[in-house]
Coordinates of C-alpha atoms and ligand atoms in Angstrom, one line a residue:
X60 CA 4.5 7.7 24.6
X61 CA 4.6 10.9 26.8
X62 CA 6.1 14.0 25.6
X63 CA 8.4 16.3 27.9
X64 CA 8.5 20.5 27.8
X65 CA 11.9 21.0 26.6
X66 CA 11.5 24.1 29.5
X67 CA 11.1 21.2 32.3
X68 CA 8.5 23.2 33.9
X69 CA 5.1 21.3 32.5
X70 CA 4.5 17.9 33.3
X71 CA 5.0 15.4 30.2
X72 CA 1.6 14.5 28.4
X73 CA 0.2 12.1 26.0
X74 CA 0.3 12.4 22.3
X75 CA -3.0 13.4 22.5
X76 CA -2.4 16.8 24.9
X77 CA 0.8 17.1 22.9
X78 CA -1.4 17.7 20.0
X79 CA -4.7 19.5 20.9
X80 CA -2.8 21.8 23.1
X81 CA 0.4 22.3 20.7
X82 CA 2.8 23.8 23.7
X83 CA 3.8 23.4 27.4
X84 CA 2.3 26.0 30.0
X85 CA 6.4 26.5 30.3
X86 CA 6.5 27.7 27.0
X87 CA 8.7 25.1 26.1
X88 CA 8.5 22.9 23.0
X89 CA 7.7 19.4 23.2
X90 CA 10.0 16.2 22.8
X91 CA 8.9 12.5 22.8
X92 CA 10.3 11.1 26.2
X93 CA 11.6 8.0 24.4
X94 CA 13.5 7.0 21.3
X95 CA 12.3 4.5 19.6
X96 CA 14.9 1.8 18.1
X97 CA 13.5 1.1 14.5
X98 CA 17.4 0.6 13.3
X99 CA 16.8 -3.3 12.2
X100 CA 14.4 -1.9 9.3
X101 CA 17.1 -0.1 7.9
X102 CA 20.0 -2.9 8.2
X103 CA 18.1 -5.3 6.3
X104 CA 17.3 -5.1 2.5
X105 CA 13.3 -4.9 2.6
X106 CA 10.8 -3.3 0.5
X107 CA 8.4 -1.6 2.3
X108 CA 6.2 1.4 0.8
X109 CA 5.7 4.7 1.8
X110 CA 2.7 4.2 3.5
X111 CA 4.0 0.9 5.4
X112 CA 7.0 3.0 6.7
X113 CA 5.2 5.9 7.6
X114 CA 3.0 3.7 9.8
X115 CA 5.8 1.4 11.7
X116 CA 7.5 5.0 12.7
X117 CA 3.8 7.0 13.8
X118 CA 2.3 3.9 15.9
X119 CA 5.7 4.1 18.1
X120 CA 4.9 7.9 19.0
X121 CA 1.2 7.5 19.3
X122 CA 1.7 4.0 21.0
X123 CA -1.6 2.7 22.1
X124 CA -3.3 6.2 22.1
X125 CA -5.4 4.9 19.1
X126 CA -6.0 1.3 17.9
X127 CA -3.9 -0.3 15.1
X128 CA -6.9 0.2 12.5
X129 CA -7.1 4.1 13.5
X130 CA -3.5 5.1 12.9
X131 CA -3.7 3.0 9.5
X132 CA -6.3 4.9 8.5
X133 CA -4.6 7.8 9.6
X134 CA -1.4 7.5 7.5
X135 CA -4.1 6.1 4.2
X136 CA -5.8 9.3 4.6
X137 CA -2.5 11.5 5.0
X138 CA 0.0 9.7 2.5
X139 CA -1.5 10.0 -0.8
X140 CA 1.3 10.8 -3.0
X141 CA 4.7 9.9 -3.6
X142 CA 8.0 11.6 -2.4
X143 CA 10.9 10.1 -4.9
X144 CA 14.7 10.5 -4.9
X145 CA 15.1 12.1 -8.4
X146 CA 18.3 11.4 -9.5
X147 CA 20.1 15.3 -10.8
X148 CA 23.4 14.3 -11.8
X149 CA 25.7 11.7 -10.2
X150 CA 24.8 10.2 -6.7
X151 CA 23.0 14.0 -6.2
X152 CA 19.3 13.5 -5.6
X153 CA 16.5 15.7 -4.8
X154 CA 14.3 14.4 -2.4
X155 CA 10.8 15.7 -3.7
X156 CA 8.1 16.7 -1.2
X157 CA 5.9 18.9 -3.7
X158 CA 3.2 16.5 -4.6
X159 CA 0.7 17.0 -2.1
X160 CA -2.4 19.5 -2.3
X161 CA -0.8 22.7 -1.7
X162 CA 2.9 21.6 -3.5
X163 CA 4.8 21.4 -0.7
X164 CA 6.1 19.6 2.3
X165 CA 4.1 21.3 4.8
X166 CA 1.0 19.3 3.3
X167 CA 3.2 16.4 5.6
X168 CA 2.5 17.9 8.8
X169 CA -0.4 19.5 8.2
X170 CA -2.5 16.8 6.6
X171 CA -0.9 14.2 9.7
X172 CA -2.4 16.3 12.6
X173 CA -5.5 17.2 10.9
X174 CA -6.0 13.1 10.5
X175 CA -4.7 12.8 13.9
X176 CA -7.1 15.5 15.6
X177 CA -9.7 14.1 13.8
X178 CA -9.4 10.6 15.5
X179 CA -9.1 12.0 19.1
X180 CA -11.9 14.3 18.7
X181 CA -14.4 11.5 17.4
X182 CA -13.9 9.9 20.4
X183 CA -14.7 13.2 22.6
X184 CA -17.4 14.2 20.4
X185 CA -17.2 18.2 20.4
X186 CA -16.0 20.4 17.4
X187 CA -13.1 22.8 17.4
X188 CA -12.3 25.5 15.7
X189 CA -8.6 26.1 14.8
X190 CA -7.0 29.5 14.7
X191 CA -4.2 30.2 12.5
X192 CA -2.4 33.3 11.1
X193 CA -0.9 32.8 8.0
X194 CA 1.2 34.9 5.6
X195 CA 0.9 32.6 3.3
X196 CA 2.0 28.9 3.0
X197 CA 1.5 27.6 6.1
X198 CA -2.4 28.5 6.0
X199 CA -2.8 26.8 2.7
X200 CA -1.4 23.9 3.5
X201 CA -3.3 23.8 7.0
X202 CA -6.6 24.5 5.4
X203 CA -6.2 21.8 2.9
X204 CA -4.8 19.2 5.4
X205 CA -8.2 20.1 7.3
X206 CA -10.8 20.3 4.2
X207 CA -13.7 18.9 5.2
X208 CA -12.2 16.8 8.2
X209 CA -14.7 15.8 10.3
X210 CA -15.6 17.9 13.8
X211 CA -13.3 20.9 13.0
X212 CA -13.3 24.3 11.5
X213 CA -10.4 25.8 10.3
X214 CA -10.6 30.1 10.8
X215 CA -7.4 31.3 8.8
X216 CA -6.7 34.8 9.2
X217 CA -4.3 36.3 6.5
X218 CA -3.3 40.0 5.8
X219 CA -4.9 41.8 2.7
X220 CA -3.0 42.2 0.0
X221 CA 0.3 40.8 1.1
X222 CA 0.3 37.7 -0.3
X223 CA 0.8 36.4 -3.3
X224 CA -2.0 35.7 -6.1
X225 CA -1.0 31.4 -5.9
X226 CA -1.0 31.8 -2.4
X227 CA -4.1 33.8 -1.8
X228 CA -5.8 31.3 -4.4
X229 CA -4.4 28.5 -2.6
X230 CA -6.5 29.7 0.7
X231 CA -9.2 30.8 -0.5
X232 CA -11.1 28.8 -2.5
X233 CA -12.1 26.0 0.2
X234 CA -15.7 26.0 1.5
X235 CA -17.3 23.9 4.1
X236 CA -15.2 23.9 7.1
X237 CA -12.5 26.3 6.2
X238 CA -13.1 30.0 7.0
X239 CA -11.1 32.6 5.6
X240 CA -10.3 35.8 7.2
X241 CA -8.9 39.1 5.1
X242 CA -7.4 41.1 7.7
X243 CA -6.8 44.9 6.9
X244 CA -3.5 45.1 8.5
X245 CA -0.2 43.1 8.6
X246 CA 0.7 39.2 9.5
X247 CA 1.7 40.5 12.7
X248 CA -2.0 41.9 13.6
X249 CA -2.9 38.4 12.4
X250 CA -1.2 36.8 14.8
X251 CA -1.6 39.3 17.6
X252 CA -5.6 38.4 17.0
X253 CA -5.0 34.9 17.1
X254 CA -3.3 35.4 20.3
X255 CA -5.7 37.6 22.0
X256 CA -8.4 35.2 21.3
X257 CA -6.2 32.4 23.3
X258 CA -5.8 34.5 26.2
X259 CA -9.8 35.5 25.9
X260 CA -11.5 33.4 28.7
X261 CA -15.2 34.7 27.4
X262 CA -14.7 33.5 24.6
X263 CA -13.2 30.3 25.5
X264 CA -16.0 29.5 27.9
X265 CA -18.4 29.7 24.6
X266 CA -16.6 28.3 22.0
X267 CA -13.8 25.6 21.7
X268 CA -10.1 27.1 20.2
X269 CA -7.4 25.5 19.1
X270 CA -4.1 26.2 17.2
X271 CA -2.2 24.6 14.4
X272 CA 0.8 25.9 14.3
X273 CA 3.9 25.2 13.3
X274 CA 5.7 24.2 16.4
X275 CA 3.3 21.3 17.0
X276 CA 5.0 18.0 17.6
X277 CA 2.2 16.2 15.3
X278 CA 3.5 18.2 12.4
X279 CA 6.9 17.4 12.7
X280 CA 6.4 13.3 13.2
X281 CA 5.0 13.1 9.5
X282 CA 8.5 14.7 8.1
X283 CA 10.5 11.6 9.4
X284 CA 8.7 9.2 7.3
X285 CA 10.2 10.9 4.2
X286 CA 14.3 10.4 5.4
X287 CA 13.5 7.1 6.1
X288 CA 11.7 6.3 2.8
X289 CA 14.3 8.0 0.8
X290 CA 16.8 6.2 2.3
X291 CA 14.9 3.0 2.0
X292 CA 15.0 4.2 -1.9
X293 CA 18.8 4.8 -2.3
X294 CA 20.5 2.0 -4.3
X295 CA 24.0 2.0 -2.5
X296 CA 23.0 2.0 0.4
X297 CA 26.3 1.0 2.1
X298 CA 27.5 4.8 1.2
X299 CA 27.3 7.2 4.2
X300 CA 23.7 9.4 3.3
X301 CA 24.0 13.0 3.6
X302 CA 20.7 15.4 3.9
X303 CA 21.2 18.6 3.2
X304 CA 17.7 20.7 4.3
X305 CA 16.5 24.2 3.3
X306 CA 15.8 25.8 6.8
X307 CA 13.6 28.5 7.9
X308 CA 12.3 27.6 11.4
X309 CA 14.0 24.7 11.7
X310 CA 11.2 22.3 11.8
X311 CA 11.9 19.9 8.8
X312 CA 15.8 19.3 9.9
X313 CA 14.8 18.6 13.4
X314 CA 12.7 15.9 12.0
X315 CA 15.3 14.2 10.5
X316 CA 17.5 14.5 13.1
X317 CA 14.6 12.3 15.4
X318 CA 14.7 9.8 13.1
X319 CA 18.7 10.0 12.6
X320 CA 18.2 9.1 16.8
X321 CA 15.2 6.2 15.8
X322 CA 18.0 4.6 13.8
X323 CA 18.0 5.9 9.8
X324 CA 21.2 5.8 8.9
X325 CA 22.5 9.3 8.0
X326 CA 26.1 10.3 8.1
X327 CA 25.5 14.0 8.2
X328 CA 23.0 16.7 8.4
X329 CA 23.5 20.3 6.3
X330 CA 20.8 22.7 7.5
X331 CA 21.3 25.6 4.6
X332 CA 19.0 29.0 4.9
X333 CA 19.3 31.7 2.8
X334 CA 20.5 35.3 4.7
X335 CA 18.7 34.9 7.6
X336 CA 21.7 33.2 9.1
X337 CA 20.7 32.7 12.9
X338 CA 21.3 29.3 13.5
X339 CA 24.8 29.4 11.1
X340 CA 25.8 32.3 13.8
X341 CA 25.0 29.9 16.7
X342 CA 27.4 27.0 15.5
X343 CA 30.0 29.6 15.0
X344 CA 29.5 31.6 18.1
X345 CA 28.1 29.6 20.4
X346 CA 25.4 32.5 21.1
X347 CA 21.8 32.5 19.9
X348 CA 20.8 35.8 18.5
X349 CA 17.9 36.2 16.8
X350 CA 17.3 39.0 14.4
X351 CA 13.9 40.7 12.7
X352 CA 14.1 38.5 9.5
X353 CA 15.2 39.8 5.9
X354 CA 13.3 38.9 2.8
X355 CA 14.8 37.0 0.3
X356 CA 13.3 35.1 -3.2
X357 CA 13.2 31.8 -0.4
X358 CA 10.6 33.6 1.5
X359 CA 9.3 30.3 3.3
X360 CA 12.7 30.7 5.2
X361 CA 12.7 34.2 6.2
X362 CA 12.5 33.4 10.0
X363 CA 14.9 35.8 12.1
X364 CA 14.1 33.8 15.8
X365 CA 14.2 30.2 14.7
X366 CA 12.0 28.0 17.1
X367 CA 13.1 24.7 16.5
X368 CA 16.5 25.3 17.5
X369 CA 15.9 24.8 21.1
X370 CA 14.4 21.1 20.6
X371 CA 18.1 20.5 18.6
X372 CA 20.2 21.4 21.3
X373 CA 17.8 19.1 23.6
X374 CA 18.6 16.2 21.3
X375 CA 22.6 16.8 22.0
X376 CA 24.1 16.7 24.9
X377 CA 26.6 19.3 23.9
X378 CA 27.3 22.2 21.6
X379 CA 30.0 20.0 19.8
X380 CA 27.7 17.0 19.3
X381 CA 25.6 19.4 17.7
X382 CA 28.4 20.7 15.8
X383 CA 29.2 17.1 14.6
X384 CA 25.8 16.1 13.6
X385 CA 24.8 19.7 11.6
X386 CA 27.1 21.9 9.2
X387 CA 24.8 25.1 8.9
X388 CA 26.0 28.0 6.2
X389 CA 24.2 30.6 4.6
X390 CA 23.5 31.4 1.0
X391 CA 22.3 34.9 -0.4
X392 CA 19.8 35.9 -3.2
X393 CA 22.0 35.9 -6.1
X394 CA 23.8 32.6 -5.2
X395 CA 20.6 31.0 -5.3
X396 CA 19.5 32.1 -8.5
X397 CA 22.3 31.4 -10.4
X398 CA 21.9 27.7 -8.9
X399 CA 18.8 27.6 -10.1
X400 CA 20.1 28.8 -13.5
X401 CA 22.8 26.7 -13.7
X402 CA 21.4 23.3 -12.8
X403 CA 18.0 24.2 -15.3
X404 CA 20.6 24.7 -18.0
X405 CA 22.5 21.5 -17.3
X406 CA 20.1 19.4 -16.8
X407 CA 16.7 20.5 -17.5
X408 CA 16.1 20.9 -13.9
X409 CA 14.0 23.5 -12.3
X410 CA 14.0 24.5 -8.8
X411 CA 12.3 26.2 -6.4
X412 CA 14.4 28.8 -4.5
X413 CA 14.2 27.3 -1.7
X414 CA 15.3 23.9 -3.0
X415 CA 17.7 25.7 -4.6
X416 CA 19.6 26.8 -1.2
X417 CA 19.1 23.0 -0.4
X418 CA 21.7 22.3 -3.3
X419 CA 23.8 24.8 -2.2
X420 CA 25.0 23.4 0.9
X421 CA 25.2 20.1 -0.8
X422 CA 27.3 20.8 -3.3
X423 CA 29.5 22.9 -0.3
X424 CA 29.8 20.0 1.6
X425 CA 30.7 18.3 -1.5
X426 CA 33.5 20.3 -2.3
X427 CA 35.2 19.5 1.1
X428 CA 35.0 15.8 0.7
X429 CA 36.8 13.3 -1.1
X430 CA 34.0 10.5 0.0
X431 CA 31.9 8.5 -2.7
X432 CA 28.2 9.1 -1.1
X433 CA 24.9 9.5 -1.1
X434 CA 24.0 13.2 -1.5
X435 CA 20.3 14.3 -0.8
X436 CA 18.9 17.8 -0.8
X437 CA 15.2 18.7 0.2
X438 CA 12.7 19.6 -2.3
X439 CA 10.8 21.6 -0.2
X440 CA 7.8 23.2 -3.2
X441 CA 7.3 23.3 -6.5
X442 CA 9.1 25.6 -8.4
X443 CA 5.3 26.3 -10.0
X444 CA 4.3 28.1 -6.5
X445 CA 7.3 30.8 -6.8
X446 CA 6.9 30.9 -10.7
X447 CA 6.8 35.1 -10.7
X448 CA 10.6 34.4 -9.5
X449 CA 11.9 31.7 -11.3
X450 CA 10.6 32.3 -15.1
X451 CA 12.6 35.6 -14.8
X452 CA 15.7 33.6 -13.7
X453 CA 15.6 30.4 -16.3
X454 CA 14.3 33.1 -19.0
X455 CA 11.3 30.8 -19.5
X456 CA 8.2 29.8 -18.2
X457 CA 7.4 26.5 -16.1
X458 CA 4.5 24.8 -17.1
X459 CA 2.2 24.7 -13.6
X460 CA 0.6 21.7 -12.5
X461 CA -2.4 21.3 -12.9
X462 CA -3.4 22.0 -9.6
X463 CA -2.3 25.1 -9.9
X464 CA -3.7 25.8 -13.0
X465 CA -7.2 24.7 -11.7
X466 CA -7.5 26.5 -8.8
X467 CA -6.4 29.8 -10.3
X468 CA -9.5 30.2 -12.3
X469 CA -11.7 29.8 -9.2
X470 CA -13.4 32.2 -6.7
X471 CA -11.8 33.4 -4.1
X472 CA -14.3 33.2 -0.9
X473 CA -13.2 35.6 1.9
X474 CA -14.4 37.7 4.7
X475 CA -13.0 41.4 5.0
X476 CA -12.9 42.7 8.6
X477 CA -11.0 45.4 10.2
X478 CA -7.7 45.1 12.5
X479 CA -10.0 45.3 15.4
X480 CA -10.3 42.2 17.8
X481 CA -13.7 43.2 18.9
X482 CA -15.6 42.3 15.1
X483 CA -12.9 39.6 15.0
X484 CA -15.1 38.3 18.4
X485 CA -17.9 39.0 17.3
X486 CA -17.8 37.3 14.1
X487 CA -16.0 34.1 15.6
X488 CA -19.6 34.0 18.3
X489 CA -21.6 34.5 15.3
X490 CA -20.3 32.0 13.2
X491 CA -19.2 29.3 15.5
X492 CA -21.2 29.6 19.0
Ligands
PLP289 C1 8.5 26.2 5.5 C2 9.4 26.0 4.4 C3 10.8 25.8 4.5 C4 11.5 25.9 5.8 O1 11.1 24.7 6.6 P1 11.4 24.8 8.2 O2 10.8 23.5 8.8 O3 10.7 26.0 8.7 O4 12.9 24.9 8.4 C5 11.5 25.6 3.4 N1 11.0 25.6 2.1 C6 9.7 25.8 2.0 C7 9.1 25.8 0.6 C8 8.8 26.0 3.0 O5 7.5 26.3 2.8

């Protein structure tokens, strides 16, 4: 399948340029050209696993770009753990995408395009070396999808001291191919190092740079496997299905709204973020206005210039398709810990905050309808990873996984170097030339 810059400057590319170069020349994002028509699998009563599902929906976007027995062994090395419906109260489930290495959904994305990169670049037969700033989660999860993946090294850079103790554990404590930067400065001079190394042709002609991040089509394929397995899952399945998703760049929804398009039956999509309230703005006003972001306790969502929301209003044709497809609202810090609160003391159910806001708009759009349906809200982490928030709120303390537990008592392994891109170049040639 070829893949079109939502910009319509860049020609369309494979799967496989989609992937290793991550975004148009035109600064665009990309979309697959095609919509695949998977809609029988879900008319039908069937039983198909995780794994089975995963793979009908990835060989249609990586078509015959790798053999039958490759993308198997892509999704048997990517899905290795489950992501059930957990049933809250009522028809009201949780959808829950915490059970991979770094407890949470972006272990999907980032453990599919490591598998992925790895198959293309056997084939080629040269290493890369992956860039990514991080302030936290998305570099744990990347580095772990990578760990000790064949032909690439991971180089995370992540500022000193601004993340949290989980999260700096979480990066790390991975040897062989994952390298860990500790930059003395903000995310920002992260990324602005990251970036000046792109643009850096010297350095380019001697080593071979690549990026992982988060806009990547490859990362957001993997997130459609889940709405179609939950749905596969859901007993009344003649109910209209409603997913109501915890939104920071917009990523995880836009996934689901592909495989709405590929034929999952879902009735209606609820894209809740906490007070950075961009896209919620944009379905009232019409008018995209992005903001610096505010921090919140969901701090996975604190995204002021959401970049998925351009590949959404590609899907529709208009702003009031869009507006028919996704209800967006915004819920603040103390709305989302009393959720938390509430539901814990209910039903003995503990939530992350950012699963929390997920609930939210649920229960919103549940108060506006009189409809018996299926009611699903994302799961995005464990509520283990934000435990320095949530204990305080449930006036407890959640027992971690072990996981967790286990990689808190290891050695964190890091470089220290300066905000300075000139020993950030001159480590990356000594290490990796
Ligand atoms: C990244 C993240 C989100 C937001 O997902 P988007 O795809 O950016 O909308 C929500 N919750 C958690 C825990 C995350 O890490």
């Amino acid at each position: 399948m070829k893949f079109y810059s939502t910009n319509g400057q860049s020609n369309p590319v494979s799967f496989k340029d989609a992937l290793l170069t991550g975004m148009p020349q035109d600064k665009g994002l990309y979309m697959p050209e095609s919509i695949p028509d998977l809609s029988s699998i879900f008319k039908q009563d069937n039983d198909l696993t995780f794994q089975e599902i995963s793979f009908l929906i990835s060989s249609e976007f990586i078509d015959k770009e790798l053999s039958v027995s490759q993308v198997q062994d892509i999704i048997e090395k990517c899905i290795t753990f489950e992501a059930p419906n957990y049933n809250i109260f009522d028809n009201v489930y949780c959808l829950e995408l915490f059970y991979g290495p770094t407890l949470a959904f972006k272990d999907f994305g980032a453990r599919f395009m490591a598998r992925c990169m790895e198959s293309f670049i056997q084939s080629a037969n040269k290493e890369i070396n992956i860039l990514v700033a991080t302030s936290g989660d998305t570099g744990s999860a990347v580095a772990h999808g990578f760990y000790d993946v064949e032909g690439i090294n991971v180089i995370i850079l992540y500022p000193k001291g601004k993340v949290s103790n989980i999260q700096e554990k979480q990066l790390t404590t991975l040897d062989k191919n994952i390298y860990v930067l500790e930059i003395d400065g903000t995310f920002d001079d992260c990324q602005k190092l990251v970036k000046k190394a792109f643009l850096d042709k010297s350095l380019k002609d001697k080593i071979n740079l690549s990026s992982a991040n988060s806009i990547n089509i490859a990362r957001l394929i993997p997130q459609i496997f889940y709405y179609a397995y939950s749905y596969l899952q859901l007993e009344n399945k003649s109910l209209p299905t409603v997913f109501s998703v915890p939104c920071g760049n917009f990523g995880n929804i836009t996934a689901g709204m592909i495989g709405k398009n590929i034929g999952i039956p879902i009735y209606q999509f609820i894209g809740a973020t906490n007070s950075n309230d961009i896209v919620p703005n944009y379905l009232i006003t019409e008018k995209y206005k992005p903001k610096p972001s505010v921090q919140t306790i969901s701090n996975a969502m604190d995204v002021g210039n959401p970049s998925n929301l351009v590949r959404i209003i590609d899907l529709y044709s208009d702003i009031d398709s869009i507006r028919s497809n996704l209800l967006s609202w915004s819920f603040n810090d103390d709305e989302t810990s009393i959720m938390i609160s509430d539901i814990s003391k209910k039903y003995d159910y503990v939530m992350c905050p950012h699963s929390s806001i997920g609930l939210l708009g649920l229960l919103k759009y549940m108060s506006m309808q009189s409809n018996h349906m299926n009611n699903v809200f994302l799961g995005t982490a464990h509520p283990g990873k934000f435990s320095d928030i949530v204990n305080p709120i449930i006036n407890d303390t959640i027992e971690l996984p072990k996981r967790l537990k286990d990689v808190l008592l290891l050695e964190k392994k890091s470089v220290e170097l300066n905000n300075d891109y000139n020993e950030f170049y001159d480590y990356l040639l000594r290490t990796f030339e």
